[in-house]
Short mmCIF file of C-alpha atoms in Angstrom, two decimals:
data_model
loop_
_atom_site.label_atom_id
_atom_site.label_comp_id
_atom_site.label_asym_id
_atom_site.label_seq_id
_atom_site.Cartn_x
_atom_site.Cartn_y
_atom_site.Cartn_z
CA MET A 1 138.27 13.77 -72.47
CA ARG A 2 139.36 10.64 -75.14
CA ALA A 3 140.36 6.99 -74.51
CA GLU A 4 142.64 5.29 -75.96
CA LYS A 5 143.82 1.56 -75.59
CA ILE A 6 146.93 1.22 -73.66
CA SER A 7 149.63 -1.93 -73.25
CA ALA A 8 150.88 -3.87 -70.15
CA GLU A 9 153.82 -2.21 -70.65
CA LEU A 10 152.44 1.43 -70.21
CA TYR A 11 150.08 0.90 -67.60
CA THR A 12 153.67 -0.28 -65.76
CA LYS A 13 155.00 2.95 -66.73
CA LEU A 14 152.32 4.73 -65.19
CA ILE A 15 153.27 2.80 -61.96
CA HIS A 16 157.44 4.40 -61.73
CA SER A 17 155.29 8.62 -62.52
CA HIS A 18 152.61 8.18 -59.86
CA PRO A 19 154.65 6.59 -57.25
CA GLU A 20 151.59 7.90 -54.53
CA THR A 21 148.65 6.85 -56.39
CA ARG A 22 146.91 3.05 -55.18
CA PHE A 23 146.62 0.36 -58.14
CA PRO A 24 144.82 -1.95 -57.80
CA ILE A 25 145.37 -5.14 -59.21
CA GLU A 26 141.80 -6.22 -61.06
CA GLN A 27 142.15 -2.33 -62.31
CA SER A 28 145.43 -4.27 -63.99
CA PRO A 29 145.17 -5.63 -67.74
CA LEU A 30 147.27 -8.69 -66.33
CA TRP A 31 143.82 -9.15 -64.76
CA GLY A 32 141.64 -8.33 -67.04
CA GLU A 33 143.44 -11.18 -68.88
CA PHE A 34 142.47 -13.40 -66.66
CA GLN A 35 138.92 -12.75 -66.16
CA SER A 36 138.85 -13.32 -69.53
CA THR A 37 140.41 -17.58 -68.78
CA ILE A 38 136.91 -17.47 -67.36
CA PRO A 39 133.94 -18.54 -68.04
CA GLY A 40 131.03 -15.92 -69.80
CA ARG A 41 133.72 -12.73 -68.83
CA ARG A 42 135.86 -10.90 -70.75
CA SER A 43 138.36 -7.51 -70.62
CA LEU A 44 137.53 -5.32 -73.42
CA GLY A 45 141.40 -3.68 -72.52
CA THR A 46 142.71 -1.52 -70.57
CA PHE A 47 142.11 2.51 -71.11
CA LEU A 48 143.95 5.79 -70.49
CA ILE A 49 142.21 8.93 -70.34
CA ARG A 50 143.05 12.26 -70.76
CA GLN A 51 141.58 15.45 -70.71
CA ASN A 52 143.68 17.86 -73.59
CA GLU A 53 146.64 16.22 -72.08
CA GLN A 54 146.30 15.45 -68.27
CA GLU A 55 146.25 11.72 -67.22
CA VAL A 56 143.49 11.83 -65.50
CA ALA A 57 141.95 7.96 -65.02
CA LEU A 58 142.64 4.20 -65.40
CA LEU A 59 140.15 1.83 -65.88
CA ASN A 60 139.92 -1.57 -66.77
CA ALA A 61 136.67 -2.69 -68.41
CA VAL A 62 135.35 -6.78 -68.29
CA GLU A 63 132.20 -7.82 -69.99
CA LEU A 64 130.28 -10.30 -67.34
CA THR A 65 126.86 -12.14 -69.12
CA MET A 66 124.49 -14.52 -67.75
CA ARG A 67 121.32 -15.15 -66.92
CA GLY A 68 120.62 -13.77 -70.42
CA TYR A 69 122.12 -10.24 -69.54
CA SER A 70 125.77 -8.43 -69.79
CA TYR A 71 127.17 -5.59 -67.76
CA ILE A 72 130.72 -3.41 -67.23
CA TRP A 73 132.15 -4.43 -64.61
CA LEU A 74 134.46 -1.74 -63.18
CA ASN A 75 136.66 -3.84 -60.54
CA GLN A 76 137.94 -1.18 -57.54
CA GLY A 77 138.36 1.17 -61.08
CA PRO A 78 138.55 3.86 -62.25
CA THR A 79 141.97 4.83 -61.07
CA TRP A 80 142.03 8.18 -60.45
CA LEU A 81 145.86 9.93 -61.21
CA VAL A 82 144.47 13.45 -60.61
CA GLU A 83 141.69 14.83 -58.02
CA PRO A 84 138.61 13.81 -59.28
CA THR A 85 136.39 16.19 -58.90
CA GLN A 86 132.05 16.50 -59.84
CA ALA A 87 133.10 18.15 -63.24
CA ILE A 88 135.34 15.49 -63.68
CA VAL A 89 133.45 12.35 -62.54
CA ASP A 90 130.58 13.45 -64.97
CA ASP A 91 133.27 14.06 -67.68
CA VAL A 92 134.88 10.40 -67.40
CA ALA A 93 131.04 8.38 -66.63
CA LYS A 94 130.23 9.57 -70.11
CA THR A 95 134.08 9.21 -71.63
CA LEU A 96 132.86 4.94 -70.04
CA ARG A 97 129.82 5.20 -71.79
CA ASP A 98 132.12 5.73 -74.82
CA VAL A 99 134.23 3.23 -74.28
CA VAL A 100 131.82 0.72 -73.76
CA ALA A 101 129.64 1.25 -77.06
CA GLU A 102 132.95 1.38 -79.53
CA ALA A 103 134.51 -1.87 -77.11
CA SER A 104 131.68 -3.71 -76.75
CA THR A 105 129.67 -6.48 -78.72
CA ALA A 106 126.60 -7.03 -76.49
CA ARG A 107 124.14 -4.13 -75.50
CA PRO A 108 124.92 -4.52 -71.82
CA LEU A 109 122.32 -2.89 -69.82
CA PHE A 110 125.02 -1.07 -66.96
CA ILE A 111 128.30 -0.17 -66.61
CA ARG A 112 129.22 -0.97 -63.04
CA ALA A 113 132.48 1.36 -61.26
CA HIS A 114 133.72 3.21 -58.73
CA PHE A 115 133.45 6.96 -57.87
CA PRO A 116 133.91 9.11 -55.21
CA LYS A 117 130.67 11.65 -56.11
CA PRO A 118 127.83 10.22 -57.81
CA PRO A 119 128.34 9.93 -61.29
CA ALA A 120 125.47 12.49 -64.06
CA LYS A 121 122.92 9.42 -64.36
CA GLY A 122 124.70 7.16 -62.10
CA LEU A 123 122.80 5.57 -59.52
CA PRO A 124 123.75 3.53 -55.91
CA ALA A 125 124.99 -0.17 -57.22
CA TYR A 126 122.05 -2.43 -56.76
CA SER A 127 123.91 -5.69 -55.27
CA LYS A 128 124.52 -8.15 -51.84
CA SER A 129 127.64 -9.15 -52.76
CA LEU A 130 129.86 -6.21 -53.61
CA ILE A 131 132.13 -5.72 -50.42
CA GLU A 132 131.60 -1.85 -48.32
CA LYS A 133 134.78 -2.29 -45.73
CA THR A 134 137.81 -4.41 -45.77
CA THR A 135 140.88 -4.29 -42.87
CA VAL A 136 144.29 -3.96 -44.26
CA VAL A 137 147.48 -4.51 -41.72
CA ASP A 138 150.05 -1.87 -42.64
CA LEU A 139 153.63 -4.50 -42.52
CA THR A 140 155.80 -1.64 -42.44
CA PRO A 141 156.43 -1.37 -38.23
CA ASP A 142 158.65 -4.02 -37.61
CA PHE A 143 157.02 -7.83 -37.15
CA GLU A 144 157.02 -7.03 -32.94
CA THR A 145 154.71 -4.58 -33.16
CA ILE A 146 152.32 -6.06 -36.16
CA LEU A 147 152.29 -9.62 -33.43
CA GLU A 148 151.03 -6.81 -30.59
CA ARG A 149 148.77 -4.57 -32.44
CA MET A 150 146.96 -7.86 -33.16
CA ASP A 151 144.34 -9.40 -30.43
CA TYR A 152 145.03 -12.35 -27.51
CA GLY A 153 143.09 -14.57 -29.14
CA ALA A 154 145.19 -14.18 -33.40
CA ARG A 155 148.50 -14.86 -30.85
CA ARG A 156 146.86 -17.64 -28.82
CA GLY A 157 145.84 -19.06 -31.84
CA MET A 158 149.23 -18.83 -33.59
CA ARG A 159 151.03 -20.72 -30.26
CA LYS A 160 148.34 -23.55 -29.83
CA ALA A 161 148.86 -24.09 -34.11
CA ALA A 162 152.33 -23.74 -34.09
CA LYS A 163 152.54 -25.93 -30.15
CA SER A 164 150.24 -28.90 -32.64
CA GLY A 165 153.03 -28.86 -35.03
CA ILE A 166 150.85 -27.07 -38.24
CA THR A 167 154.10 -25.81 -40.95
CA ILE A 168 152.77 -23.91 -42.91
CA ARG A 169 154.85 -24.14 -46.80
CA GLU A 170 154.10 -21.16 -50.15
CA VAL A 171 153.46 -24.09 -52.98
CA PRO A 172 154.40 -23.36 -56.53
CA ALA A 173 150.73 -21.30 -58.38
CA LEU A 174 151.00 -24.16 -61.15
CA GLU A 175 151.78 -26.86 -58.56
CA ALA A 176 148.73 -26.22 -56.74
CA ALA A 177 146.63 -25.78 -60.01
CA ALA A 178 148.25 -28.84 -61.76
CA ASP A 179 146.77 -30.77 -59.02
CA PHE A 180 143.75 -29.14 -56.67
CA ALA A 181 141.67 -31.56 -55.82
CA PRO A 182 142.82 -32.14 -52.08
CA TYR A 183 142.45 -28.14 -51.86
CA TYR A 184 139.49 -27.62 -53.40
CA ALA A 185 137.68 -31.16 -51.21
CA ILE A 186 138.73 -28.45 -48.30
CA LEU A 187 137.11 -25.80 -49.91
CA SER A 188 133.95 -27.99 -50.14
CA GLU A 189 133.66 -28.70 -47.10
CA THR A 190 134.73 -24.62 -45.42
CA ALA A 191 131.34 -23.66 -47.84
CA SER A 192 129.55 -26.44 -46.78
CA ARG A 193 129.97 -25.54 -43.07
CA ASP A 194 129.56 -21.65 -44.26
CA GLY A 195 127.11 -21.55 -46.47
CA PHE A 196 129.13 -19.61 -49.10
CA TYR A 197 129.49 -19.98 -52.77
CA VAL A 198 132.58 -21.61 -53.84
CA HIS A 199 133.33 -21.03 -57.85
CA PRO A 200 134.48 -24.27 -59.41
CA ALA A 201 138.20 -25.42 -59.60
CA SER A 202 138.66 -24.38 -62.74
CA THR A 203 138.15 -20.27 -61.58
CA TYR A 204 140.89 -20.85 -58.90
CA GLN A 205 143.29 -22.76 -61.03
CA SER A 206 142.96 -20.52 -63.35
CA MET A 207 143.39 -18.22 -61.34
CA LEU A 208 146.80 -19.52 -59.85
CA LYS A 209 147.91 -20.28 -63.52
CA SER A 210 147.21 -16.96 -65.08
CA LEU A 211 148.68 -14.43 -61.95
CA ASP A 212 151.73 -16.83 -61.86
CA GLY A 213 154.04 -14.39 -59.79
CA THR A 214 151.65 -11.85 -58.65
CA VAL A 215 149.70 -14.68 -57.45
CA ARG A 216 151.35 -16.77 -54.47
CA PHE A 217 149.50 -20.32 -52.75
CA PHE A 218 150.51 -21.02 -49.09
CA VAL A 219 149.44 -23.83 -46.87
CA ALA A 220 148.92 -25.01 -43.75
CA PHE A 221 150.12 -28.91 -43.38
CA GLU A 222 149.21 -31.08 -40.57
CA GLY A 223 152.26 -33.54 -41.15
CA ALA A 224 152.49 -34.20 -44.47
CA SER A 225 148.78 -33.60 -44.87
CA PRO A 226 147.05 -30.15 -46.37
CA ILE A 227 144.24 -28.64 -44.31
CA ALA A 228 144.42 -25.36 -44.38
CA TRP A 229 145.27 -22.15 -47.67
CA ALA A 230 145.24 -19.37 -49.06
CA ILE A 231 145.66 -17.63 -52.77
CA ASP A 232 147.00 -14.16 -52.10
CA THR A 233 147.91 -11.06 -55.00
CA VAL A 234 150.72 -9.04 -53.99
CA PHE A 235 151.16 -6.63 -57.08
CA ASN A 236 152.59 -2.88 -56.47
CA ASN A 237 154.12 -4.09 -53.36
CA GLN A 238 149.79 -4.97 -51.62
CA ALA A 239 149.20 -7.91 -50.41
CA ILE A 240 145.29 -9.07 -51.25
CA TYR A 241 144.12 -12.41 -49.24
CA TYR A 242 142.24 -13.31 -52.26
CA TYR A 243 140.46 -17.08 -51.18
CA GLY A 244 141.14 -19.90 -48.25
CA ALA A 245 139.72 -22.64 -46.51
CA SER A 246 140.37 -24.28 -43.62
CA ASN A 247 139.35 -28.47 -42.77
CA GLU A 248 138.09 -29.24 -39.60
CA ALA A 249 140.67 -30.55 -38.55
CA ALA A 250 142.37 -27.22 -39.39
CA ARG A 251 139.75 -25.29 -36.84
CA LYS A 252 140.69 -27.70 -33.99
CA VAL A 253 144.30 -26.33 -33.28
CA SER A 254 144.08 -22.55 -35.41
CA ALA A 255 146.30 -22.97 -38.14
CA PRO A 256 143.98 -20.71 -40.25
CA TYR A 257 145.99 -17.80 -37.34
CA LEU A 258 149.53 -19.19 -38.15
CA LEU A 259 149.23 -19.75 -41.88
CA HIS A 260 147.67 -15.51 -42.47
CA VAL A 261 151.15 -14.66 -39.37
CA GLU A 262 153.67 -16.42 -41.34
CA ILE A 263 152.24 -15.29 -44.90
CA MET A 264 152.18 -11.92 -43.68
CA ARG A 265 156.10 -12.69 -42.51
CA GLN A 266 157.72 -13.51 -44.88
CA LEU A 267 155.17 -11.31 -47.34
CA LYS A 268 157.30 -8.43 -45.34
CA ASP A 269 160.39 -9.72 -45.15
CA GLU A 270 159.90 -9.56 -49.46
CA GLY A 271 159.24 -5.86 -49.12
CA VAL A 272 155.30 -6.00 -49.23
CA ARG A 273 153.84 -2.53 -47.40
CA SER A 274 149.81 -4.28 -46.35
CA TYR A 275 148.06 -7.17 -45.99
CA ASP A 276 144.41 -6.56 -47.29
CA PHE A 277 141.47 -9.57 -45.73
CA LEU A 278 139.19 -8.47 -48.52
CA GLY A 279 135.92 -7.80 -47.04
CA ILE A 280 134.38 -7.49 -43.41
CA GLY A 281 130.84 -8.24 -42.97
CA SER A 282 128.47 -4.72 -44.07
CA LYS A 283 125.09 -3.74 -44.26
CA ASN A 284 124.93 -4.37 -47.57
CA TYR A 285 127.10 -7.33 -47.26
CA PRO A 286 126.24 -9.38 -44.46
CA GLY A 287 127.25 -12.77 -46.40
CA LEU A 288 130.73 -11.33 -44.97
CA GLN A 289 129.56 -11.56 -41.00
CA GLY A 290 130.84 -14.36 -40.06
CA VAL A 291 134.41 -14.01 -40.86
CA THR A 292 134.88 -10.52 -40.31
CA GLN A 293 136.11 -11.21 -36.20
CA PHE A 294 138.08 -13.29 -37.16
CA LYS A 295 139.66 -10.84 -40.17
CA LEU A 296 139.37 -8.33 -37.45
CA ARG A 297 141.29 -9.43 -35.05
CA PHE A 298 144.72 -9.51 -36.78
CA GLY A 299 144.92 -5.99 -36.14
CA GLY A 300 144.62 -4.51 -38.99
CA GLU A 301 142.60 -1.12 -40.23
CA VAL A 302 138.90 -0.78 -41.40
CA ILE A 303 138.65 0.61 -44.21
CA GLU A 304 135.48 1.82 -47.11
CA TYR A 305 135.85 1.21 -50.60
CA VAL A 306 135.12 3.75 -52.91
CA PRO A 307 130.97 2.87 -53.49
CA ALA A 308 130.02 1.39 -55.86
CA TYR A 309 127.50 2.95 -58.91
CA ASP A 310 125.45 2.05 -61.88
CA ILE A 311 125.29 4.16 -64.81
CA PRO A 312 122.87 2.45 -67.21
CA LEU A 313 123.61 2.31 -70.20
CA GLN A 314 119.28 0.77 -71.20
CA PRO A 315 116.20 1.28 -70.50
CA LEU A 316 115.37 -2.25 -69.23
CA TYR A 317 117.35 -1.23 -66.25
CA HIS A 318 115.00 -0.48 -63.84
CA PRO A 319 112.70 -3.38 -64.65
CA TRP A 320 116.26 -5.23 -63.95
CA LYS A 321 116.56 -3.56 -60.48
CA TRP A 322 112.97 -4.22 -59.40
CA ALA A 323 113.40 -8.19 -60.80
CA GLN A 324 116.59 -8.03 -58.69
CA ALA A 325 114.83 -6.27 -54.94
CA LEU A 326 112.14 -8.80 -55.74
CA LYS A 327 113.99 -12.05 -55.12
CA THR A 328 115.91 -10.45 -52.63
CA ARG A 329 113.14 -10.00 -50.65
CA LEU A 330 111.96 -13.91 -51.42
CA ARG A 331 114.93 -15.12 -50.62
CA HIS A 332 114.92 -13.54 -46.65
#
């Protein structure tokens, strides 16, 4: 097998030539460019792996540097263009190591990637922040059917918000990025209430600017005041609810239910086929349990992600993994 770095134009052509394949936005060149705007992250590029003349897999690799070490992250990748047999998985894993050796300027501890079968020399990824399950709403039926598949709590919340005069509007991504302070205040309130980590405001602003045209920003207003919002990506007719927030006023009138219903209604009208709520709680990711019930109320199918594996590149990987496990135990 061999890997070649490809352009965004060739990547787009590959999407069109493999219509049955799911191409995650996280494995696109555009996503790599966005990641490079975040301190401590650098895109190594998008690569096509071939075996002889057959196209086998696509991958976008990002190098993350933090707290004295670095690793390579293939978020939701590789994208498989053939049936990934055990032999192909092992060969791709080996090719990945060669790609990293050439492209990285650091000495990463490991490569983290998703494989349908355990790769040779690969170990289950050690992390408590890797999403294992999600819920995805099929937007292809008529919208009445989509509403009927939601549970009563979601439909009741939607009606309550509408009766309270809540309005939903899409705000242009660049406009939201230029004046993000009121939205970040809502996010900070949400994080304080629900106990989760938020990135610096610049990360969300960079996403809105870097992915303009692919990222969408929707806001729930009470009068002229924003009370809830959602950042969604739309790529290859697949939408993902990436980030969102709601303040106490939004919770009182159930605004988040109306917000997502109206987002799905608009995206369906544009031809989008699915709406991914990006993660629900699981055994190894308990941090999402607090939002699981809310997301499941929209009637989506529960889907398990392809497992993530770490491919160690340095002998220090094993002491690092032991230290991470110790930190986790001490926190709890």
